[in-house]
Tab-separated table of C-alpha atoms in Angstrom:
chain	number	residue	atom	x	y	z
A	826	MET	CA	-4.801	6.526	6.763
A	827	LYS	CA	-2.017	7.584	4.421
A	828	LYS	CA	1.006	9.333	5.905
A	829	LEU	CA	3.360	11.503	3.842
A	830	LEU	CA	7.106	11.255	4.240
A	831	LEU	CA	9.627	11.047	7.023
A	832	SER	CA	8.194	8.823	9.746
A	833	VAL	CA	10.648	6.508	11.527
A	834	PHE	CA	9.439	3.116	12.689
A	835	THR	CA	10.965	1.152	15.572
A	836	ALA	CA	10.397	-2.378	16.837
A	837	GLY	CA	9.612	-3.463	20.383
A	838	LEU	CA	9.024	-6.777	22.157
A	839	GLY	CA	6.212	-8.710	23.812
A	840	PHE	CA	2.645	-7.500	24.255
A	841	LEU	CA	1.530	-3.964	23.492
A	842	SER	CA	-1.615	-1.844	23.636
A	843	PHE	CA	-3.007	-0.037	20.609
A	844	SER	CA	-5.809	1.976	19.079
A	845	GLN	CA	-7.206	1.013	15.699
A	846	THR	CA	-9.242	3.231	13.388
A	847	VAL	CA	-10.504	1.655	10.194
A	848	VAL	CA	-12.767	1.885	7.200
A	849	MET	CA	-13.815	-1.673	6.483
A	850	GLY	CA	-16.582	-3.857	5.169
A	851	VAL	CA	-18.545	-5.974	7.629
A	852	SER	CA	-20.946	-7.709	5.246
A	853	PRO	CA	-21.236	-9.339	2.809
A	854	SER	CA	-18.022	-11.359	3.027
A	855	SER	CA	-16.901	-10.130	-0.422
A	856	ILE	CA	-16.210	-6.661	1.047
A	857	ALA	CA	-15.050	-7.724	4.529
A	858	VAL	CA	-11.623	-6.096	4.225
A	859	SER	CA	-10.007	-2.883	5.430
A	860	PHE	CA	-9.881	-0.089	2.871
A	861	ASP	CA	-7.183	2.559	2.593
A	862	TYR	CA	-8.649	5.964	3.408
A	863	THR	CA	-7.892	9.613	4.045
A	864	LEU	CA	-9.578	12.006	6.471
A	865	GLY	CA	-10.525	15.579	5.775
A	866	GLU	CA	-8.687	18.523	7.291
A	867	THR	CA	-8.778	18.725	11.089
A	868	SER	CA	-11.812	21.041	11.164
A	869	PHE	CA	-13.858	18.720	8.969
A	870	GLY	CA	-14.769	15.055	8.967
A	871	ALA	CA	-12.511	13.805	11.757
A	872	ASN	CA	-15.095	14.330	14.496
A	873	ASN	CA	-15.232	11.332	16.838
A	874	PHE	CA	-13.479	9.193	14.238
A	875	THR	CA	-10.788	7.926	16.605
A	876	THR	CA	-13.064	7.369	19.601
A	877	GLU	CA	-16.316	5.987	18.206
A	878	ALA	CA	-17.390	3.317	15.728
A	879	VAL	CA	-20.164	3.686	13.186
A	880	ILE	CA	-21.458	0.285	12.051
A	881	ALA	CA	-24.329	0.723	9.625
A	882	GLU	CA	-25.758	-0.079	6.240
A	883	ALA	CA	-24.270	2.074	3.456
A	884	ILE	CA	-26.199	3.464	0.485
A	885	PHE	CA	-25.486	6.027	-2.214
A	886	ALA	CA	-26.616	9.611	-2.017
A	887	GLU	CA	-29.327	10.650	-4.461
A	888	ASP	CA	-29.711	14.369	-5.209
A	889	GLY	CA	-31.898	14.154	-8.316
A	890	THR	CA	-29.247	15.189	-10.869
A	891	THR	CA	-29.553	13.378	-14.207
A	892	GLY	CA	-26.747	11.919	-16.331
A	893	THR	CA	-23.527	10.033	-15.675
A	894	ASP	CA	-19.881	10.993	-15.094
A	895	VAL	CA	-16.837	9.908	-17.113
A	896	ASN	CA	-16.793	6.607	-15.216
A	897	GLY	CA	-20.414	5.878	-16.051
A	898	HIS	CA	-21.628	6.536	-12.488
A	899	PRO	CA	-24.795	8.559	-11.815
A	900	LEU	CA	-24.275	12.284	-11.289
A	901	SER	CA	-26.960	12.061	-8.609
A	902	HIS	CA	-24.436	10.248	-6.410
A	903	ARG	CA	-22.395	13.442	-6.057
A	904	GLY	CA	-24.708	14.745	-3.326
A	905	CYS	CA	-24.287	18.428	-4.128
A	906	THR	CA	-27.898	19.366	-3.328
A	907	ALA	CA	-30.388	18.185	-0.727
A	908	PHE	CA	-30.800	14.410	-0.878
A	909	THR	CA	-33.971	13.110	-2.472
A	910	ASN	CA	-33.513	9.822	-0.560
A	911	ALA	CA	-33.252	11.425	2.883
A	912	ALA	CA	-35.787	9.047	4.407
A	913	ALA	CA	-33.800	6.020	3.256
A	914	MET	CA	-30.486	7.634	4.223
A	915	ASN	CA	-31.476	8.306	7.844
A	916	GLY	CA	-29.246	6.279	10.199
A	917	LYS	CA	-27.027	4.943	7.408
A	918	ILE	CA	-23.572	5.645	5.983
A	919	ALA	CA	-23.656	7.885	2.908
A	920	LEU	CA	-21.611	6.865	-0.123
A	921	ILE	CA	-20.921	9.957	-2.261
A	922	SER	CA	-19.011	10.346	-5.538
A	923	ARG	CA	-16.344	13.027	-5.841
A	924	GLY	CA	-17.021	15.957	-8.163
A	925	GLU	CA	-18.939	19.215	-8.790
A	926	CYS	CA	-18.943	20.696	-5.245
A	927	ASP	CA	-16.928	20.985	-2.023
A	928	PHE	CA	-16.410	17.895	0.108
A	929	GLY	CA	-17.799	19.777	3.084
A	930	LEU	CA	-21.061	20.512	1.268
A	931	LYS	CA	-21.448	16.847	0.331
A	932	ALA	CA	-20.934	15.812	3.955
A	933	LEU	CA	-23.283	18.526	5.254
A	934	ASN	CA	-26.037	17.391	2.883
A	935	ALA	CA	-25.533	13.822	4.122
A	936	GLN	CA	-25.658	14.991	7.734
A	937	ASN	CA	-28.869	16.922	7.057
A	938	ALA	CA	-30.370	13.739	5.577
A	939	GLY	CA	-29.626	11.855	8.802
A	940	ALA	CA	-26.491	9.997	7.707
A	941	ARG	CA	-24.212	8.800	10.505
A	942	ALA	CA	-20.996	9.009	8.438
A	943	VAL	CA	-19.776	9.819	4.933
A	944	VAL	CA	-17.545	7.934	2.501
A	945	VAL	CA	-16.462	9.995	-0.509
A	946	ILE	CA	-15.342	7.862	-3.454
A	947	ASN	CA	-12.654	9.315	-5.702
A	948	ASN	CA	-13.457	9.693	-9.409
A	949	ALA	CA	-9.879	9.056	-10.580
A	950	THR	CA	-6.988	6.789	-9.592
A	951	GLY	CA	-5.161	7.373	-6.320
A	952	MET	CA	-6.170	8.966	-3.027
A	953	ILE	CA	-7.315	12.508	-2.228
A	954	ASN	CA	-7.080	14.869	0.735
A	955	MET	CA	-10.465	16.477	1.424
A	956	GLN	CA	-10.846	20.168	2.206
A	957	GLY	CA	-14.016	21.206	3.995
A	958	GLY	CA	-14.674	24.501	2.255
A	959	ASN	CA	-17.276	26.866	3.693
A	960	SER	CA	-19.537	24.023	4.859
A	961	GLY	CA	-16.817	21.969	6.553
A	962	PRO	CA	-17.030	23.523	10.050
A	963	GLN	CA	-20.728	22.609	10.219
A	964	VAL	CA	-20.054	18.900	9.694
A	965	THR	CA	-20.089	16.861	12.912
A	966	ILE	CA	-20.200	13.313	11.486
A	967	PRO	CA	-17.107	11.356	10.384
A	968	ALA	CA	-16.128	11.855	6.731
A	969	VAL	CA	-13.499	9.803	4.905
A	970	SER	CA	-12.390	9.260	1.335
A	971	ILE	CA	-11.494	6.017	-0.440
A	972	SER	CA	-10.108	5.220	-3.875
A	973	LEU	CA	-12.097	4.752	-7.080
A	974	ALA	CA	-11.061	1.086	-7.176
A	975	ASP	CA	-12.327	0.427	-3.645
A	976	GLY	CA	-15.473	2.396	-4.390
A	977	ASN	CA	-16.125	0.129	-7.344
A	978	ILE	CA	-15.856	-2.872	-5.009
A	979	LEU	CA	-18.645	-1.359	-2.921
A	980	ARG	CA	-20.697	-0.581	-6.030
A	981	GLU	CA	-20.458	-4.174	-7.227
A	982	ALA	CA	-21.480	-5.502	-3.817
A	983	LEU	CA	-24.434	-3.082	-3.627
A	984	ALA	CA	-25.686	-4.349	-6.964
A	985	GLN	CA	-26.128	-7.741	-5.283
A	986	GLY	CA	-27.767	-6.520	-2.063
A	987	PRO	CA	-27.304	-4.448	1.124
A	988	ILE	CA	-23.813	-3.768	2.489
A	989	THR	CA	-22.633	-2.861	5.987
A	990	LEU	CA	-19.504	-0.838	6.790
A	991	LEU	CA	-17.530	-0.030	9.943
A	992	ILE	CA	-16.019	3.436	10.147
A	993	GLY	CA	-13.958	4.677	13.079
A	994	GLN	CA	-12.591	3.026	16.210
A	995	LYS	CA	-12.614	-0.760	15.822
A	996	LEU	CA	-11.401	-1.379	19.381
A	997	GLY	CA	-14.372	-2.718	21.361
A	998	ALA	CA	-16.809	-2.638	18.452
A	999	PHE	CA	-17.225	-6.444	18.748
A	1000	ALA	CA	-16.935	-8.754	21.749
A	1001	ASN	CA	-14.624	-11.268	20.059
A	1002	ASP	CA	-12.353	-9.819	17.400
A	1003	VAL	CA	-8.702	-10.604	16.721
A	1004	SER	CA	-7.015	-9.381	13.567
A	1005	VAL	CA	-3.881	-9.289	11.443
A	1006	ALA	CA	-3.091	-6.138	9.422
A	1007	LYS	CA	-0.832	-5.443	6.441
A	1008	ALA	CA	1.330	-3.138	8.543
A	1009	ASP	CA	1.828	-5.907	11.107
A	1010	VAL	CA	3.311	-8.702	9.001
A	1011	LEU	CA	6.975	-9.237	8.230
A	1012	THR	CA	7.425	-10.416	4.637
A	1013	PRO	CA	10.432	-11.294	2.477
A	1014	ARG	CA	12.061	-8.111	1.198
A	1015	TYR	CA	11.618	-9.144	-2.438
A	1016	MET	CA	8.112	-10.373	-3.245
A	1017	THR	CA	9.361	-11.228	-6.731
A	1018	HIS	CA	12.360	-13.358	-5.815
A	1019	ASN	CA	15.050	-14.054	-8.398
A	1020	PHE	CA	15.793	-17.773	-8.287
A	1021	LEU	CA	19.184	-17.082	-9.897
A	1022	LEU	CA	20.231	-15.221	-6.754
A	1023	SER	CA	19.350	-18.085	-4.428
A	1024	SER	CA	17.055	-21.119	-4.363
A	1025	SER	CA	15.200	-19.773	-1.333
A	1026	PRO	CA	14.090	-16.345	-0.081
A	1027	ASN	CA	15.895	-17.200	3.197
A	1028	ALA	CA	13.976	-14.419	4.907
A	1029	PRO	CA	12.706	-13.843	8.453
A	1030	VAL	CA	8.909	-13.739	8.682
A	1031	GLY	CA	6.586	-12.797	11.500
A	1032	MET	CA	3.379	-11.084	12.525
A	1033	VAL	CA	1.500	-9.202	15.216
A	1034	VAL	CA	-1.919	-10.467	16.324
A	1035	ARG	CA	-4.195	-7.820	17.833
A	1036	ASN	CA	-7.285	-8.202	20.002
A	1037	SER	CA	-9.775	-5.451	19.148
A	1038	GLY	CA	-12.625	-7.198	20.943
A	1039	SER	CA	-14.120	-6.108	24.236
A	1040	SER	CA	-13.373	-9.562	25.728
A	1041	THR	CA	-10.129	-11.460	26.303
A	1042	ALA	CA	-9.341	-13.665	23.311
A	1043	THR	CA	-8.325	-17.105	24.571
A	1044	GLY	CA	-6.610	-19.872	22.625
A	1045	VAL	CA	-5.436	-17.765	19.666
A	1046	THR	CA	-2.993	-19.475	17.309
A	1047	ALA	CA	-0.768	-17.702	14.759
A	1048	LYS	CA	0.112	-19.398	11.475
A	1049	ILE	CA	2.294	-18.545	8.477
A	1050	SER	CA	2.283	-20.627	5.298
A	1051	LEU	CA	3.757	-20.501	1.801
A	1052	VAL	CA	1.739	-22.601	-0.652
A	1053	ASN	CA	2.689	-23.370	-4.246
A	1054	GLU	CA	0.455	-23.555	-7.316
A	1055	ALA	CA	-0.261	-27.234	-6.628
A	1056	ASN	CA	-1.667	-26.178	-3.216
A	1057	VAL	CA	1.248	-27.829	-1.416
A	1058	ALA	CA	2.702	-25.966	1.562
A	1059	VAL	CA	6.477	-25.579	1.205
A	1060	TYR	CA	6.494	-23.695	4.537
A	1061	GLU	CA	3.887	-24.020	7.301
A	1062	GLU	CA	4.466	-23.014	10.913
A	1063	GLU	CA	2.209	-22.290	13.902
A	1064	LEU	CA	2.838	-20.561	17.250
A	1065	GLY	CA	0.607	-20.434	20.298
A	1066	PRO	CA	-1.965	-20.725	21.673
A	1067	TYR	CA	-2.103	-17.298	23.326
A	1068	ASP	CA	-4.564	-15.463	25.558
A	1069	ILE	CA	-4.712	-11.800	24.527
A	1070	ASN	CA	-6.386	-9.152	26.659
A	1071	THR	CA	-8.666	-6.606	25.052
A	1072	GLY	CA	-6.654	-3.827	23.460
A	1073	ASP	CA	-3.432	-5.865	23.580
A	1074	SER	CA	-1.315	-7.584	20.944
A	1075	VAL	CA	1.147	-10.428	20.796
A	1076	LYS	CA	4.301	-9.823	18.769
A	1077	LEU	CA	5.773	-12.803	16.970
A	1078	LEU	CA	8.732	-11.099	15.344
A	1079	PRO	CA	12.515	-11.541	15.438
A	1080	GLY	CA	13.622	-10.536	18.923
A	1081	SER	CA	10.378	-11.668	20.578
A	1082	THR	CA	10.132	-14.627	22.948
A	1083	ASP	CA	8.351	-16.723	20.304
A	1084	VAL	CA	9.678	-16.481	16.771
A	1085	PHE	CA	8.721	-18.124	13.489
A	1086	PRO	CA	11.494	-20.093	11.761
A	1087	THR	CA	13.213	-18.388	8.831
A	1088	LEU	CA	11.466	-18.906	5.499
A	1089	SER	CA	14.284	-20.974	4.019
A	1090	ALA	CA	12.281	-23.479	1.958
A	1091	ALA	CA	13.358	-23.963	-1.647
A	1092	THR	CA	11.066	-22.014	-3.993
A	1093	PRO	CA	11.439	-23.236	-7.584
A	1094	VAL	CA	10.214	-20.874	-10.301
A	1095	GLY	CA	6.476	-20.304	-10.000
A	1096	ASP	CA	3.766	-18.452	-8.083
A	1097	TYR	CA	3.040	-18.955	-4.398
A	1098	THR	CA	0.582	-17.669	-1.791
A	1099	LEU	CA	2.111	-16.296	1.404
A	1100	LYS	CA	-0.521	-16.223	4.169
A	1101	PHE	CA	-0.501	-14.874	7.735
A	1102	GLU	CA	-3.389	-16.084	9.919
A	1103	ALA	CA	-4.778	-15.561	13.412
A	1104	ILE	CA	-6.872	-18.614	14.250
A	1105	PHE	CA	-9.598	-17.847	16.799
A	1106	ALA	CA	-12.690	-20.055	16.869
A	1107	ASN	CA	-15.054	-17.509	18.439
A	1108	ASP	CA	-14.294	-14.509	16.248
A	1109	ASP	CA	-17.240	-12.196	15.474
A	1110	LEU	CA	-15.422	-10.682	12.492
A	1111	ALA	CA	-13.236	-13.403	10.998
A	1112	ALA	CA	-12.760	-11.555	7.697
A	1113	ASP	CA	-9.762	-9.588	9.029
A	1114	ASN	CA	-8.007	-12.574	10.597
A	1115	SER	CA	-5.594	-13.102	7.719
A	1116	VAL	CA	-3.383	-11.296	5.222
A	1117	SER	CA	-2.382	-13.009	1.976
A	1118	TYR	CA	0.147	-12.022	-0.647
A	1119	LYS	CA	1.227	-13.419	-3.959
A	1120	PHE	CA	4.910	-14.385	-3.894
A	1121	THR	CA	6.737	-15.234	-7.119
A	1122	SER	CA	9.995	-17.028	-7.721
A	1123	SER	CA	11.349	-15.949	-11.103
A	1124	ASN	CA	14.391	-16.590	-13.248
A	1125	THR	CA	13.934	-13.316	-15.148
A	1126	GLY	CA	13.114	-10.622	-12.600
A	1127	TRP	CA	13.605	-9.133	-9.168
A	1128	SER	CA	11.352	-6.653	-7.356
A	1129	ILE	CA	10.238	-5.543	-3.897
A	1130	VAL	CA	6.648	-5.821	-5.169
A	1131	ASN	CA	4.975	-8.820	-6.727
A	1132	LEU	CA	4.724	-8.429	-10.498
A	1133	SER	CA	5.160	-10.581	-13.552
A	1134	GLY	CA	7.371	-7.857	-15.018
A	1135	GLU	CA	5.917	-8.349	-18.457
A	1136	ASP	CA	2.568	-6.549	-18.471
A	1137	ASN	CA	-0.358	-5.179	-16.477
A	1138	ILE	CA	1.858	-3.203	-14.085
A	1139	GLY	CA	-0.441	-0.197	-14.366
A	1140	ASP	CA	-3.466	-2.338	-13.506
A	1141	LEU	CA	-1.888	-3.361	-10.190
A	1142	THR	CA	-0.655	0.026	-9.021
A	1143	SER	CA	-1.554	3.639	-8.224
A	1144	GLY	CA	-0.064	6.676	-9.953
A	1145	ILE	CA	1.798	8.951	-7.509
A	1146	ARG	CA	3.697	12.223	-7.745
A	1147	PRO	CA	4.745	14.772	-5.106
A	1148	ALA	CA	2.237	17.461	-4.158
A	1149	THR	CA	5.005	20.057	-4.540
A	1150	GLN	CA	6.474	20.061	-8.023
A	1151	VAL	CA	9.950	21.216	-9.075
A	1152	LEU	CA	11.210	22.031	-12.548
A	1153	THR	CA	14.377	19.948	-12.339
A	1154	GLU	CA	14.362	16.184	-12.818
A	1155	GLN	CA	12.699	14.309	-9.968
A	1156	LEU	CA	13.968	10.838	-9.087
A	1157	PHE	CA	12.022	7.948	-7.572
A	1158	CYS	CA	14.173	5.026	-6.493
A	1159	ASN	CA	14.264	1.569	-4.937
A	1160	GLN	CA	17.230	0.139	-3.089
A	1161	PHE	CA	18.475	-3.296	-4.129
A	1162	ARG	CA	21.086	-5.300	-2.290
A	1163	ASP	CA	21.842	-9.019	-2.205
A	1164	ALA	CA	24.634	-11.321	-1.030
A	1165	ASN	CA	24.581	-13.064	-4.437
A	1166	ALA	CA	24.016	-10.047	-6.661
A	1167	SER	CA	26.997	-10.917	-8.895
A	1168	ASN	CA	24.978	-13.870	-10.249
A	1169	ILE	CA	23.026	-11.543	-12.538
A	1170	GLN	CA	23.441	-8.638	-14.955
A	1171	VAL	CA	20.954	-5.770	-15.036
A	1172	THR	CA	19.974	-4.727	-18.560
A	1173	GLY	CA	17.164	-2.347	-17.588
A	1174	PHE	CA	13.834	-2.484	-15.782
A	1175	HIS	CA	10.061	-2.582	-16.232
A	1176	SER	CA	7.771	0.077	-14.807
A	1177	SER	CA	4.661	2.116	-15.600
A	1178	VAL	CA	3.730	5.810	-15.713
A	1179	SER	CA	0.625	7.857	-16.402
A	1180	VAL	CA	-0.657	11.411	-16.811
A	1181	ASN	CA	-3.980	12.860	-15.706
A	1182	THR	CA	-4.133	15.541	-18.405
A	1183	GLY	CA	-3.068	15.235	-22.033
A	1184	ASP	CA	-1.157	12.107	-23.002
A	1185	LEU	CA	2.320	10.532	-22.961
A	1186	GLU	CA	3.165	11.049	-26.641
A	1187	GLY	CA	6.548	12.756	-26.982
A	1188	LYS	CA	7.382	12.452	-23.308
A	1189	SER	CA	10.516	10.697	-22.079
A	1190	ILE	CA	11.445	8.790	-18.969
A	1191	THR	CA	15.010	8.439	-17.723
A	1192	GLY	CA	16.328	5.443	-15.820
A	1193	TYR	CA	19.458	5.159	-13.705
A	1194	LEU	CA	21.272	2.499	-11.735
A	1195	TYR	CA	23.520	3.954	-9.041
A	1196	SER	CA	26.083	2.268	-6.856
A	1197	TRP	CA	25.348	3.773	-3.436
A	1198	ASN	CA	28.823	4.117	-1.924
A	1199	ASP	CA	28.159	6.220	1.162
A	1200	VAL	CA	29.386	4.305	4.210
A	1201	PHE	CA	26.721	3.763	6.867
A	1202	THR	CA	25.173	0.872	8.767
A	1203	ASN	CA	21.414	1.403	8.429
A	1204	LEU	CA	18.628	3.988	8.757
A	1205	ASP	CA	19.535	4.543	12.408
A	1206	ASP	CA	23.042	5.669	11.470
A	1207	ALA	CA	23.448	9.423	11.928
A	1208	GLY	CA	25.962	9.345	9.073
A	1209	ILE	CA	23.503	8.123	6.455
A	1210	ALA	CA	23.819	10.186	3.272
A	1211	LEU	CA	23.296	10.155	-0.486
A	1212	THR	CA	26.378	12.036	-1.573
A	1213	ASN	CA	28.434	9.242	-3.141
A	1214	LEU	CA	26.271	7.826	-5.925
A	1215	VAL	CA	28.149	6.356	-8.897
A	1216	GLN	CA	26.143	5.834	-12.084
A	1217	VAL	CA	26.569	2.279	-13.409
A	1218	GLY	CA	23.505	2.117	-15.645
A	1219	PHE	CA	21.573	4.622	-17.776
A	1220	GLY	CA	18.786	4.591	-20.333
A	1221	GLU	CA	15.871	6.581	-21.750
A	1222	TYR	CA	12.418	5.591	-22.929
A	1223	PHE	CA	10.396	7.715	-25.377
A	1224	PHE	CA	6.640	7.359	-25.705
A	1225	GLU	CA	5.316	7.393	-29.263
A	1226	ASP	CA	1.619	6.742	-28.644
A	1227	ALA	CA	-1.037	9.197	-27.459
A	1228	VAL	CA	-2.053	7.223	-24.374
A	1229	GLN	CA	-2.586	8.357	-20.784
A	1230	SER	CA	-0.831	5.390	-19.163
A	1231	ALA	CA	1.638	2.763	-20.297
A	1232	ASP	CA	3.826	-0.071	-19.070
A	1233	PHE	CA	7.308	-0.052	-20.553
A	1234	HIS	CA	10.746	-1.617	-20.440
A	1235	LEU	CA	13.578	0.881	-20.133
A	1236	ALA	CA	16.806	-0.634	-21.464
A	1237	PHE	CA	20.174	0.516	-20.171
A	1238	GLU	CA	22.779	1.516	-22.744
A	1239	GLU	CA	25.106	-1.133	-21.331
A	1240	PRO	CA	24.378	-4.098	-19.019
A	1241	ALA	CA	25.472	-3.550	-15.428
A	1242	VAL	CA	27.267	-6.299	-13.524
A	1243	LEU	CA	26.398	-6.153	-9.840
A	1244	VAL	CA	28.651	-6.669	-6.822
A	1245	ASN	CA	27.663	-8.837	-3.858
A	1246	ASN	CA	26.273	-6.929	-0.842
A	1247	GLN	CA	26.642	-3.555	-2.568
A	1248	ARG	CA	23.792	-1.098	-2.130
A	1249	TYR	CA	22.223	0.011	-5.414
A	1250	LEU	CA	19.525	2.504	-6.287
A	1251	VAL	CA	17.435	1.896	-9.388
A	1252	CYS	CA	15.776	5.197	-10.228
A	1253	ILE	CA	13.164	6.532	-12.608
A	1254	GLY	CA	12.634	10.201	-13.367
A	1255	SER	CA	11.406	12.927	-15.687
A	1256	VAL	CA	11.491	16.706	-15.951
A	1257	ASP	CA	7.770	16.594	-16.800
A	1258	THR	CA	5.839	17.441	-13.628
A	1259	ASN	CA	2.620	15.939	-15.051
A	1260	VAL	CA	3.987	12.384	-14.921
A	1261	PHE	CA	2.677	9.995	-12.248
A	1262	TYR	CA	4.823	6.997	-11.271
A	1263	ALA	CA	3.628	3.475	-10.536
A	1264	TYR	CA	3.488	2.623	-6.842
A	1265	SER	CA	2.078	-0.562	-5.377
A	1266	THR	CA	-0.018	-0.386	-2.193
A	1267	GLU	CA	-0.451	-4.151	-1.941
A	1268	ARG	CA	1.734	-4.480	1.140
A	1269	ASP	CA	3.026	-2.301	3.947
A	1270	VAL	CA	6.746	-2.672	4.732
A	1271	ALA	CA	6.607	-1.019	8.175
A	1272	ARG	CA	7.715	-4.206	9.951
A	1273	ASN	CA	10.459	-4.823	7.388
A	1274	ARG	CA	11.890	-1.348	7.889
A	1275	ALA	CA	11.652	-1.656	11.654
A	1276	LEU	CA	13.637	-4.915	11.590
A	1277	GLU	CA	16.076	-4.338	8.726
A	1278	LYS	CA	16.396	-0.554	9.153
A	1279	GLU	CA	17.023	-0.459	5.417
A	1280	VAL	CA	15.786	1.824	2.645
A	1281	TYR	CA	12.953	0.637	0.387
A	1282	SER	CA	11.377	3.266	-1.892
A	1283	ILE	CA	12.801	6.786	-1.693
A	1284	GLN	CA	12.533	9.960	-3.710
A	1285	GLN	CA	14.415	13.100	-4.601
A	1286	THR	CA	12.501	16.263	-5.352
A	1287	SER	CA	14.061	19.319	-3.737
A	1288	GLN	CA	15.865	16.903	-1.383
A	1289	TRP	CA	16.097	13.171	-0.653
A	1290	TYR	CA	13.292	11.591	1.363
A	1291	LEU	CA	14.525	8.292	2.788
A	1292	LEU	CA	11.035	7.019	3.609
A	1293	GLY	CA	9.455	8.080	0.334
A	1294	PHE	CA	5.661	8.395	0.445
A	1295	GLY	CA	5.321	5.987	3.379
A	1296	THR	CA	5.705	2.308	4.129
A	1297	ASP	CA	2.570	1.334	2.190
A	1298	TYR	CA	3.660	2.957	-1.088
A	1299	ASN	CA	6.315	0.908	-2.884
A	1300	LEU	CA	7.753	2.054	-6.209
A	1301	VAL	CA	7.443	-0.465	-9.020
A	1302	THR	CA	10.750	-1.274	-10.681
A	1303	TYR	CA	11.190	-4.804	-11.953
A	1304	LEU	CA	14.839	-5.528	-12.782
């Protein structure tokens, strides 16, 4: 579930207990992943979500409406009137498209048709928060929302045959079930590493392995590997085996009893796969036993997210803006800091923006590079502030084409020479409140923040928010 702003994460040691609520595919294997989701307001759709699990076949609502929406999907999937496929829906999970009527009415119609849970699929990019409307208080089954992109994954799978989803409390849903989650892996800070800064990421890595099964998981091994394009592992380490009680986890992070070696292998320019695995022979749901990321070593760019920096940024990201808009310029920033920063000059950065109404023609985007000179140790420092920012780079980009989204390169007026170990903020902004900024949700940096206690993506609207939109939303700026 997405969380908005200002949550502080801390790290502990050893084994820990947990609760785990998910929206994930069970079968076929092509959808056996966890999907990002949002719940409705507290009076609607959250019933029993954290305490029970619904594991069932999922099918689309059919309400008899003819025609298609702007995405080419049947209007009958909106579920705004009584379902014509109620007999088929009974005992299943209802997939419903956003649009036309209140979320609560959609969920109530699904409930009346015998559905055990509801998944509302957005009809535009990004995530939504569902309001129940007049029908919401009558809904007693779980109701969640997922993105258009994830909904399309389910649509494609359904075209090939039946699909099964798990919605709710995963703990105890299967007898044998260990897992690794995005929020539980420690990755290099920069997933696009600049080889000119150093020949190796030289970064701590780690993971947490969780046992969601109802039985003790015995003989679990944890493995981290970095594999190059020739399928050769330049880093490959295993820890374990471990016996993990139901509801417990084993932490393999810096400060724990068992720790993975630093990822210090040389990474010549190229693409790599960074994989975190929990190896458990008896797993009933092996699809969530690993997390993989693309890692790139580049001689042209530097970013906390993995991007080529040349194109397709918008295809890999979600457009985000604050729910509360202000008329002054809003800034969205990433912190950059490196012991060898003086090896490079910054001439600008790549990013992407979009609008959901009208187009970008005539709009402008401003870019800044600030030297962050406030003196503090880390996020735990009570003296942390953003009052001493010195501008060392500036540029503007003007859109000439009538398009709704675009990747661009914003060039600074003058190249900026960086200083070793100096904190910098690279920021993007506009006075236009209709502009959405490119954020990547590929990884969650919760473990990084807990260990480093450093800023990643932040924003300034009416004030500075040091945790931005959350640890799983990372602003795309490719220096």
